[in-house]
Coordinates of C-alpha atoms in Angstrom, one line a residue:
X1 CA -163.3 176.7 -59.5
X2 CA -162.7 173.2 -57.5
X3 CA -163.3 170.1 -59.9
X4 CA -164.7 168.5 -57.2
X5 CA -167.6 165.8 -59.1
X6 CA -170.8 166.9 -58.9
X7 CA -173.2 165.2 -57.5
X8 CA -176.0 163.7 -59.3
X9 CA -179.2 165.7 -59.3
X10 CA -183.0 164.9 -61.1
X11 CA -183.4 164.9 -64.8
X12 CA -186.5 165.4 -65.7
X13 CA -187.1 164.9 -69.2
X14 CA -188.9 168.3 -69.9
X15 CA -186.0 170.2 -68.7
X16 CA -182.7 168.0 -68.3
X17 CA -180.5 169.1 -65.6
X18 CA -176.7 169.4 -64.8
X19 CA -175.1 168.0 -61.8
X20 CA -175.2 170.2 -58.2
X21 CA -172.2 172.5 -59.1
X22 CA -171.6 172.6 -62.7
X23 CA -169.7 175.2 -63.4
X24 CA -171.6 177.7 -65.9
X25 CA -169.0 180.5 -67.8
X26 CA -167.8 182.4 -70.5
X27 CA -164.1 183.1 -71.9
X28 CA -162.2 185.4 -73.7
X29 CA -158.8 186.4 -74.6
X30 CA -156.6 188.7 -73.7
X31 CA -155.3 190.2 -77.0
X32 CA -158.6 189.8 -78.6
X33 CA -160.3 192.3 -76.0
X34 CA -158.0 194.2 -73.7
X35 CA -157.3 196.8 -76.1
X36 CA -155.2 199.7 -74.4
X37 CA -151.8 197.8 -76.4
X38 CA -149.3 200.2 -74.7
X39 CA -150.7 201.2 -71.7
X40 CA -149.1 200.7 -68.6
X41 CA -145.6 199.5 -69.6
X42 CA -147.0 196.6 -72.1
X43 CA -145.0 195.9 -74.9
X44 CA -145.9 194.4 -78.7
X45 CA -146.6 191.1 -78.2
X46 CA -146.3 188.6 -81.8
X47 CA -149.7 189.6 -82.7
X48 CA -149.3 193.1 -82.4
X49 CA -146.6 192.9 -85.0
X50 CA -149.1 190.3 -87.1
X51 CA -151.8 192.2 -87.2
X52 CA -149.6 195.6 -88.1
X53 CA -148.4 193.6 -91.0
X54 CA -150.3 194.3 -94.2
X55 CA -151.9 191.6 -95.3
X56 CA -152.5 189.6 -92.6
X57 CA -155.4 190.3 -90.9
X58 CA -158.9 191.1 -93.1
X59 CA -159.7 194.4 -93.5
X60 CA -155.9 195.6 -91.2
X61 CA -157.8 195.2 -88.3
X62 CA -155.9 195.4 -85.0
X63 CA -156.2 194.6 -81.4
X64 CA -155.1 198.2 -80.6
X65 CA -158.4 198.7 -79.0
X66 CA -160.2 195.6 -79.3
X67 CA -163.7 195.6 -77.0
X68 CA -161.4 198.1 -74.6
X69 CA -161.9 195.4 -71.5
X70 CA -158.6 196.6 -70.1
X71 CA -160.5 200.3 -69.1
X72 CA -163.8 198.6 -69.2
X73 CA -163.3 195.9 -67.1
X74 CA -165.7 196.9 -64.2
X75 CA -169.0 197.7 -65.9
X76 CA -168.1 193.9 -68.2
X77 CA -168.2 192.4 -65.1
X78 CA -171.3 194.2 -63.7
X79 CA -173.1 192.6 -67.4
X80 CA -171.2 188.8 -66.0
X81 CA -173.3 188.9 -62.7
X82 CA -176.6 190.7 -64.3
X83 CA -176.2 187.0 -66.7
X84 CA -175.7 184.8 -64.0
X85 CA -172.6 183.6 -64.7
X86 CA -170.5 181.6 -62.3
X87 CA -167.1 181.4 -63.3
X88 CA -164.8 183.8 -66.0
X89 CA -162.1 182.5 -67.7
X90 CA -159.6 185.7 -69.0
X91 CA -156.2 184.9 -70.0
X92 CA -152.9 187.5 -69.1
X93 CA -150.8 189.4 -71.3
X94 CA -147.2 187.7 -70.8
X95 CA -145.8 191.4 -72.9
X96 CA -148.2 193.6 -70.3
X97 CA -147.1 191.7 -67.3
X98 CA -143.2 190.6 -69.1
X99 CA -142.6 193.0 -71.3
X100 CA -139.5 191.5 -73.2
X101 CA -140.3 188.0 -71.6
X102 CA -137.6 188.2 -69.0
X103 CA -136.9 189.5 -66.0
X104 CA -139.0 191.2 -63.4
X105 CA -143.0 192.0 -63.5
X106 CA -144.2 195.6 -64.7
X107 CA -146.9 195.6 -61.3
X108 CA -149.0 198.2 -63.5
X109 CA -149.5 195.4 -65.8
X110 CA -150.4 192.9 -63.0
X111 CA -152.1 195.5 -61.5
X112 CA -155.0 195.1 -63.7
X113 CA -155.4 191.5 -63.1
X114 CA -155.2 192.0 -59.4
X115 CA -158.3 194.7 -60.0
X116 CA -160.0 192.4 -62.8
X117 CA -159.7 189.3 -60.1
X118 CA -161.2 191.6 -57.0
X119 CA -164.2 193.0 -59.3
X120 CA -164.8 189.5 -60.2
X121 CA -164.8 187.8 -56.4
X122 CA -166.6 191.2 -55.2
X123 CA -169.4 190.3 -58.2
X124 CA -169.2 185.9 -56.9
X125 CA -167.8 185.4 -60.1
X126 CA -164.7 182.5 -59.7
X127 CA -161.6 184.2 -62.0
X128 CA -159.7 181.3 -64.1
X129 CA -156.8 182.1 -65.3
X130 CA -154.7 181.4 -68.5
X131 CA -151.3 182.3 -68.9
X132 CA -151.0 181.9 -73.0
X133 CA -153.5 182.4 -75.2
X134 CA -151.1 183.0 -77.9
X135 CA -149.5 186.6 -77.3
X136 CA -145.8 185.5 -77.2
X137 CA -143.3 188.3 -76.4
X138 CA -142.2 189.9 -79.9
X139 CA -138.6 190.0 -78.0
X140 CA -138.8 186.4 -77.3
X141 CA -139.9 185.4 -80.9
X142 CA -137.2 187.4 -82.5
X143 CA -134.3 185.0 -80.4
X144 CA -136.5 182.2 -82.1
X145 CA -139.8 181.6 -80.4
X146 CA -141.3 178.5 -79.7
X147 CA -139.3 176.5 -81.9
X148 CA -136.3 178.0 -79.6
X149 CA -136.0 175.4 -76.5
X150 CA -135.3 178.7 -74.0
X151 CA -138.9 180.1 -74.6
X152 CA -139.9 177.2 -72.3
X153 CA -137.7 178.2 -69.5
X154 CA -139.0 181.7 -70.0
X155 CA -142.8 180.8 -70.1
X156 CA -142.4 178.7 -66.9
X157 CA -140.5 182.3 -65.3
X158 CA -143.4 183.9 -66.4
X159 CA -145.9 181.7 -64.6
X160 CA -143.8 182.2 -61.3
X161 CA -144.2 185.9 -61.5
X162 CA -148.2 185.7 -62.2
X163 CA -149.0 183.3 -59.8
X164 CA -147.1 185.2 -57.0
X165 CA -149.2 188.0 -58.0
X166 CA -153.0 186.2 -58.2
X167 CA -152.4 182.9 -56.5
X168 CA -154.2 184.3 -53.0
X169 CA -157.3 185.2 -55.8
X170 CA -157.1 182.9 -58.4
X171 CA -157.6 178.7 -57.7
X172 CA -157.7 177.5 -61.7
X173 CA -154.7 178.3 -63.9
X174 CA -154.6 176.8 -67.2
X175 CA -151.0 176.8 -68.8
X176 CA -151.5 176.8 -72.4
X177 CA -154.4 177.9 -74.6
X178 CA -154.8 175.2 -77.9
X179 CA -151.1 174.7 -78.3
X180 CA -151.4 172.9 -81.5
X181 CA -152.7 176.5 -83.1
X182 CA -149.7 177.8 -81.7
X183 CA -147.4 175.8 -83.3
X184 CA -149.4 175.0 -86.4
X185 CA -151.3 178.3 -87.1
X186 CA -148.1 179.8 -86.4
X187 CA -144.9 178.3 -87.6
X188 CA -146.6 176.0 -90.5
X189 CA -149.5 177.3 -92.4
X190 CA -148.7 181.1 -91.2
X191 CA -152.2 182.2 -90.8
X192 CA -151.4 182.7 -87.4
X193 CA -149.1 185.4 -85.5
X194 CA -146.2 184.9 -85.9
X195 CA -146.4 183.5 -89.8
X196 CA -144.1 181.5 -90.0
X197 CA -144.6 178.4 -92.6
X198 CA -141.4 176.1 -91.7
X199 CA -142.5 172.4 -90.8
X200 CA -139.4 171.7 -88.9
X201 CA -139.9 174.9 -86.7
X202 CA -144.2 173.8 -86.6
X203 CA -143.0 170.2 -84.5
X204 CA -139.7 171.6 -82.9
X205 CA -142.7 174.6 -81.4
X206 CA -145.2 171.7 -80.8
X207 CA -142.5 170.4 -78.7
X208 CA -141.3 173.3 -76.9
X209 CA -144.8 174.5 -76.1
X210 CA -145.6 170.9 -74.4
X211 CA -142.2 171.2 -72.7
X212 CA -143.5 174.9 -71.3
X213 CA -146.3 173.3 -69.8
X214 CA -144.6 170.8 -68.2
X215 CA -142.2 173.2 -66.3
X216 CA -145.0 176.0 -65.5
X217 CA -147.0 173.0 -63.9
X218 CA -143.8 172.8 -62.0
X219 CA -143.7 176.2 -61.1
X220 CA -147.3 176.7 -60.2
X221 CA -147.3 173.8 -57.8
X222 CA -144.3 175.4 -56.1
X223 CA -145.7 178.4 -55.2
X224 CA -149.6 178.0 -55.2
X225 CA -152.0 176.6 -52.5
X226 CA -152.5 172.5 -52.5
X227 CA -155.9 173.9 -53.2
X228 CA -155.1 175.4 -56.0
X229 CA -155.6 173.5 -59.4
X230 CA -153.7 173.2 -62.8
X231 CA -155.2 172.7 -66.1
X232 CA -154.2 172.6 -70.2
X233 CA -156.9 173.4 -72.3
X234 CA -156.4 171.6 -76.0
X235 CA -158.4 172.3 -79.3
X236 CA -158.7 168.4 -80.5
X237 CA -159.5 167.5 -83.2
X238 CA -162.5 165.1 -83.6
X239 CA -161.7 163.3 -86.7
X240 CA -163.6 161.2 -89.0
X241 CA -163.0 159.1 -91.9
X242 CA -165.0 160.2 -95.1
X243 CA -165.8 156.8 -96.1
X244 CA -164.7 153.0 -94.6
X245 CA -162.3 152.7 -97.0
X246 CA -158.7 151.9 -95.3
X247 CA -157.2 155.0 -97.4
X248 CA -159.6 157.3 -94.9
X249 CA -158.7 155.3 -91.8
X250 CA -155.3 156.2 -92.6
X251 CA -155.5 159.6 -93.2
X252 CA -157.8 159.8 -89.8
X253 CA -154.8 158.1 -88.2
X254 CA -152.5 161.1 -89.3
X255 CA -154.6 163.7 -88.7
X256 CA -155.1 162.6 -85.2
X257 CA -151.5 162.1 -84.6
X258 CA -150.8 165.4 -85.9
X259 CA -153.6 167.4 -84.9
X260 CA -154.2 165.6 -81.3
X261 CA -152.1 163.1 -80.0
X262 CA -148.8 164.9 -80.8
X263 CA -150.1 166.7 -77.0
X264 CA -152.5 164.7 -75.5
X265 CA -149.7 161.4 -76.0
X266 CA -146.9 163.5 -74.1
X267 CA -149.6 165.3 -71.9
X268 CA -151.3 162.9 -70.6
X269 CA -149.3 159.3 -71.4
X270 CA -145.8 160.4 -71.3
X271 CA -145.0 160.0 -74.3
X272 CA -145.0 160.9 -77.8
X273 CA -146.9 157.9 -80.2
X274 CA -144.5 156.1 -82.2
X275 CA -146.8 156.6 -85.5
X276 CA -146.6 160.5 -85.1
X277 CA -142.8 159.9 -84.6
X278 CA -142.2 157.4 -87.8
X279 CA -145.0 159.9 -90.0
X280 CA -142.7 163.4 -88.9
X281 CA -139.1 161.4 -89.0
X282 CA -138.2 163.5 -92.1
X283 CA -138.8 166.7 -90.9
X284 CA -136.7 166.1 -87.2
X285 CA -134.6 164.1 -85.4
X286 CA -137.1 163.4 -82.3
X287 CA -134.3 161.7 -80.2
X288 CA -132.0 165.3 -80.3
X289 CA -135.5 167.1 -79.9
X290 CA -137.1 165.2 -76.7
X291 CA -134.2 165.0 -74.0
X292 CA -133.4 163.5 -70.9
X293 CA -136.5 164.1 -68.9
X294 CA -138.5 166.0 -71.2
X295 CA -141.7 163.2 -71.1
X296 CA -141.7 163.8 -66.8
X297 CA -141.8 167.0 -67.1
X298 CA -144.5 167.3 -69.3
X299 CA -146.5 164.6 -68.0
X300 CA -147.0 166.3 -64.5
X301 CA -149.8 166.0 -63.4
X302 CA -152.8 168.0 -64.2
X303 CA -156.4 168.4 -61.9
X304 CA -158.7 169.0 -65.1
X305 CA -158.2 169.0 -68.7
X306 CA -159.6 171.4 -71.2
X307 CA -161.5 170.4 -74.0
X308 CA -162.4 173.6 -77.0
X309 CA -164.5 172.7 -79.5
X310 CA -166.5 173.7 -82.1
X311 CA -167.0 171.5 -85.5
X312 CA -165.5 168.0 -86.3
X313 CA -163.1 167.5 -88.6
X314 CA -163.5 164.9 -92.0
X315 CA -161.1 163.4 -93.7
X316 CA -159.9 161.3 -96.5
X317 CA -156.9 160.1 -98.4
X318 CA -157.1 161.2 -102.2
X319 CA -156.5 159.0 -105.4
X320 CA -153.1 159.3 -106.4
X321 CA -152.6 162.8 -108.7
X322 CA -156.0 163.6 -107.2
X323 CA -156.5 167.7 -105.9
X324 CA -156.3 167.9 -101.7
X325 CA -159.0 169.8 -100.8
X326 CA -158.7 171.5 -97.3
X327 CA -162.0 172.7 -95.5
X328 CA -160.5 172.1 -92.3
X329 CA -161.7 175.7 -90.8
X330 CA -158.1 177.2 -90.3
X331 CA -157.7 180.0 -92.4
X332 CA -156.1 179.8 -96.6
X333 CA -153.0 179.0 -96.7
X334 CA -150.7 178.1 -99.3
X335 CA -149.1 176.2 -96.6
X336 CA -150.9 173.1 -94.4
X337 CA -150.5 173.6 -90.9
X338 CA -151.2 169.6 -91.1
X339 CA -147.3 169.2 -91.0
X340 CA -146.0 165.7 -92.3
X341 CA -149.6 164.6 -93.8
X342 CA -149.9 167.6 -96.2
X343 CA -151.7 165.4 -98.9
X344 CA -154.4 164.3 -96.8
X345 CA -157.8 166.0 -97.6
X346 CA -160.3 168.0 -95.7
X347 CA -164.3 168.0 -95.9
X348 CA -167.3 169.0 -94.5
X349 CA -169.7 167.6 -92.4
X350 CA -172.4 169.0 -93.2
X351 CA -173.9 172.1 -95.3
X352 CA -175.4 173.5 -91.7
X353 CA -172.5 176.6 -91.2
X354 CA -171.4 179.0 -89.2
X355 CA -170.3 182.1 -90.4
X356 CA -166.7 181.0 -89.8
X357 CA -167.9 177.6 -92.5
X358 CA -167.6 175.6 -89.6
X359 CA -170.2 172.7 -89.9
X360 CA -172.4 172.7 -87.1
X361 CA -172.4 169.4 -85.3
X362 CA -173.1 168.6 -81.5
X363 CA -172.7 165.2 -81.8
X364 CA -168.9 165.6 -82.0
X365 CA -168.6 167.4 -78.8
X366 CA -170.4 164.0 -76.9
X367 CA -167.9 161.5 -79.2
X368 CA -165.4 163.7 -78.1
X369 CA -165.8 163.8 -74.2
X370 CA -166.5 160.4 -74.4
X371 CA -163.7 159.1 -76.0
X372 CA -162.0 161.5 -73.7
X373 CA -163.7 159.8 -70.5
X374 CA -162.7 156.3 -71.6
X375 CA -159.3 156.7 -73.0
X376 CA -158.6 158.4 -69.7
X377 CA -160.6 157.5 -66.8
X378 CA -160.5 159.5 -64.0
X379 CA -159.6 162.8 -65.5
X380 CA -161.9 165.6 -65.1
X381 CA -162.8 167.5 -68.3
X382 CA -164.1 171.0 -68.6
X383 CA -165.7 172.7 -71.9
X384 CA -163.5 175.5 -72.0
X385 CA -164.5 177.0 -75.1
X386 CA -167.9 176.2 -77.1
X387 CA -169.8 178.5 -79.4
X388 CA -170.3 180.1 -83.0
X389 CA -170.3 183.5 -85.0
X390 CA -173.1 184.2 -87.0
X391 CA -173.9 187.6 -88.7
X392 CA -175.4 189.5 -86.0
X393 CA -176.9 192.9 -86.4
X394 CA -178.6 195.4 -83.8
X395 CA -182.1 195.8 -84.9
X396 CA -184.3 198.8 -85.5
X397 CA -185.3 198.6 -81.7
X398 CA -181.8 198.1 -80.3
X399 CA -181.7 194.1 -79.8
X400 CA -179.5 191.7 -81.0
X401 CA -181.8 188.1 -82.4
X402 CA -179.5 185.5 -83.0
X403 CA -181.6 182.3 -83.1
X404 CA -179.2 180.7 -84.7
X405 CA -176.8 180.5 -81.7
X406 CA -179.2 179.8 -79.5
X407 CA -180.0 176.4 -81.2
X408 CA -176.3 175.6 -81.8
X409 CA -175.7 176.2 -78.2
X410 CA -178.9 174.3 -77.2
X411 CA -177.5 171.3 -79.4
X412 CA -173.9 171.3 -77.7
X413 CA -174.9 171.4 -74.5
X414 CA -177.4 169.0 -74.8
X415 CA -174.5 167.0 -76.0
X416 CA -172.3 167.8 -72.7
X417 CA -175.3 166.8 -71.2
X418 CA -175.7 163.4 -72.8
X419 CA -171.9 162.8 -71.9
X420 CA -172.4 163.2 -68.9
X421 CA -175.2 160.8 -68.5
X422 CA -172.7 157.9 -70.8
X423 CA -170.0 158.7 -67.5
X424 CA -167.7 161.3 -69.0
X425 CA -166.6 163.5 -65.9
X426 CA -167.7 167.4 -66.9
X427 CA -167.7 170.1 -64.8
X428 CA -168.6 172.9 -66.3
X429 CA -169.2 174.6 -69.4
X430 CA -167.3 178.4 -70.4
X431 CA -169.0 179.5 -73.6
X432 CA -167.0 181.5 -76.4
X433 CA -167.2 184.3 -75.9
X434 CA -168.2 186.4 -73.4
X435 CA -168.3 189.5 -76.0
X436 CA -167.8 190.1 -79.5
X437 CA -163.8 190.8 -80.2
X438 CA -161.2 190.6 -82.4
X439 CA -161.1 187.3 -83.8
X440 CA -157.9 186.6 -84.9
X441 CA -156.8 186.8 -88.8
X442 CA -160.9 187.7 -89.5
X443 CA -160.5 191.1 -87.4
X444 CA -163.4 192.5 -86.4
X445 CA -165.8 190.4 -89.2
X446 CA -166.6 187.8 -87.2
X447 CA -168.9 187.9 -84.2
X448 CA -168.7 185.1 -81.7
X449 CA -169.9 186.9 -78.5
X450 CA -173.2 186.7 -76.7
X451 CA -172.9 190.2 -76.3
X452 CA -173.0 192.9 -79.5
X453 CA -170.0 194.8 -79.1
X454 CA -170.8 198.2 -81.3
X455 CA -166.9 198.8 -81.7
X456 CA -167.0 202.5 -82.8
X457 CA -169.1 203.2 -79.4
X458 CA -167.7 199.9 -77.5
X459 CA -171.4 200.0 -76.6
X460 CA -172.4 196.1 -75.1
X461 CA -175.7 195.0 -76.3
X462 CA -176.5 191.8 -74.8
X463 CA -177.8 189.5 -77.6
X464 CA -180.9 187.2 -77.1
X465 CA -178.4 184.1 -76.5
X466 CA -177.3 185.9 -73.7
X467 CA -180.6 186.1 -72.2
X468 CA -181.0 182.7 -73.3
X469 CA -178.1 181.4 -71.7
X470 CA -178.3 183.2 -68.1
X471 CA -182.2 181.6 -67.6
X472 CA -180.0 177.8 -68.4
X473 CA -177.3 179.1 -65.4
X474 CA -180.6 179.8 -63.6
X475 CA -182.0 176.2 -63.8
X476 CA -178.9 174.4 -64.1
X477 CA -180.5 172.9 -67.1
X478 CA -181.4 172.9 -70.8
X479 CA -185.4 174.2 -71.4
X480 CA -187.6 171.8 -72.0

């Protein structure tokens, strides 16, 4: 997938097009589809343990078995090409390719890639690769985890041995899947594997995990193509201030530092912005955290950023003594994951939800490639994850109607689409997800695919969305 810019094609009003070349996919995640957890030499990785830990996930769901894409593979990519799509972002297993996170490749566990890769180029489907989409090693998180400065050095190990193995296939690698969840989800509100809820450990892994990035990019561009083209895909946070009042600009200010800026300000400026730094001071020392040549390794370079998003984020600054309410869509905890602005509160956009109580709101995807585009001109952006669960059922006849996705999908991307025409450089648009799967600490109650998964049959059921969304691949453009 080349983020080469696309040339500017006709837009006519009935039916407003994307440029020549826009990428059109869907995503998914390892863990939350592969199934087949100890096949082939893999080993538990920290959300194996999670989700085998009463209590944490709704209902003890695991990802045991998952959608079974791991012997299943083939016939989902048969359903990719029968939909039209272009391009399929999967992400690897570091414990079925690493089992303890050190040391030499199992080659039955990159075996699979090598065979999901083939089936994707034989179907002219472009694989994109990312390496972490939070299944750390449970070996590596019992010496510490992220919040352990070696887990870097091993994560950058890791990314030699995969790209050695899929670098002659694979010419988009994404380093990091929405590292703020894996620090924050993870280490400070615990809703996340590995459930941890220490705010020293939350920054110290926000660090660390910025730090990995840095030093895969390093050992990516040492061993891939020139061709070949690195990426970081971040969940940020497009935050609003409930009211005007200078109490809700500040807490915006926080939550951005905290929730964005904490990776885009190393990531993408080189360092880490002094208002993040003076708001966290009490938690760690930044100056022992950040060494010597830390910011230029994490600044490397990158050929496209990743942009995931799915609701906005609204905020205000409570009266004194007041109650913090936090609808901020990540999970209850008794613990924020909004480390070093815990008192700041959380609302709603709007009372149009998803089933996950996400509000639905398009416009935030355009303010957010477009602040994007000007903050950082010049750097090409990709929608790497966009979409909603709602409660599908199969119908009488066998189909799947979920007009409600199809209008939420219809809004965002008419909002990529608008972007686009205000100068923000898209190039493509991967749509989450592919299929129904195990989402996270929800298990198997949420549905976010655009195809049914019937899990005790692993029957695919492609909803109407689906349908929807190959005849937009089609015509490169929105219906009229």
């Amino acid at each position: 997938m080349t983020a080469v810019r696309p040339e500017t094609t006709a837009q006519p009003a009935s039916a407003p097009a994307f440029p020549a070349g826009f990428v059109w996919g869907a995503a998914t995640a390892a863990y939350q589809v592969e199934g087949a957890a100890a096949a082939d030499g893999r080993t538990p990785s920290i959300w194996d343990t999670f989700s085998h830990t009463p209590g944490r996930v709704r209902n003890g769901d695991t990802g045991d078995i998952a959608a079974d894409h791991y012997h299943r593979y083939r016939d989902d990519v048969a359903l990719m090409k029968d939909l039209g799509l272009k391009a399929y972002r999967f992400s690897v297993s570091w414990s079925r390719v690493q089992p303890t996170g050190r040391g030499p490749a199992v080659e039955r566990g990159l075996d699979f890639y090598r065979r999901l890769t083939d089936a994707l180029l034989e179907a002219g489907i472009t694989p994109v690769a990312t390496l972490y989409h939070w299944d750390l090693p449970q070996e590596l998180e019992d010496v510490g985890g992220w919040p352990h400065r070696d887990t870097a050095d091993r994560f950058a190990d890791y990314a030699d041995l995969v790209a050695r193995a899929l670098g002659d296939r694979v010419g988009t690698w994404t380093t990091l899947n929405e590292p703020w969840c894996s620090a924050f989800l993870g280490y400070g509100s615990g809703v996340h594997a590995p459930g941890r809820t220490d705010p020293a450990a939350t920054l110290r892994a926000a660090h660390h995990l910025n730090l990995a990035h840095g030093r895969a990019v390093g050992a990516l561009r040492a061993v891939l193509p020139a061709t070949a083209q690195t990426s970081v895909t971040l969940n940020l946070h497009q935050v609003r201030p409930l009211t005007d009042s200078p109490g809700d600009a500040e807490a915006a200010r926080r939550i951005d530092a905290v929730g964005n800026r904490i990776f885009t300000g190393p990531l993408l400026d080189g360092a880490y912005p002094e208002d993040l730094l003076a708001d966290t001071a009490h938690l760690v020392d930044w100056h022992r955290l950040v060494r010597d040549g830390d910011l230029a390794e994490i600044s490397r370079p990158i050929d496209v950023l990743g942009v995931n998003y799915y609701s906005p984020t609204v905020v205000s600054l409570p009266a004194d003594g007041a109650a913090s309410t936090r609808n901020d869509g990540h999970g209850a905890s008794e613990n924020s994951p909004w480390t070093g602005s815990e008192h700041v509160a959380f609302h709603l956009a709007n009372s149009d939800l998803t089933a996950m109580n996400w509000a639905i709101d398009a416009d935030g995807l355009h303010t957010l490639l477009t602040a994007l585009a000007a903050s950082h001109p010049g750097l090409p952006l990709m929608v790497t994850e966009n979409g909603a669960a709602f409660d599908d059922y199969v119908s009488p006849e066998g189909r799947v109607a979920d007009p409600q996705r199809i209008a939420y999908l219809h809004s965002h991307l008419a909002a990529v689409h608008r972007a686009i025409a205000d100068g923000a450089d898209v190039r493509g648009y991967f749509l989450w997800s592919l299929l129904d799967n195990f989402e996270w600490s929800y298990g198997y109650s949420k549905r976010f695919g655009a195809v049914y998964v019937d899990y005790p049959t692993q029957r695919r059921i492609p909803k109407a969305s689906a349908h929807w969304y190959a005849e937009v691949i089609r015509d490169n453009a929105l219906p009229g």
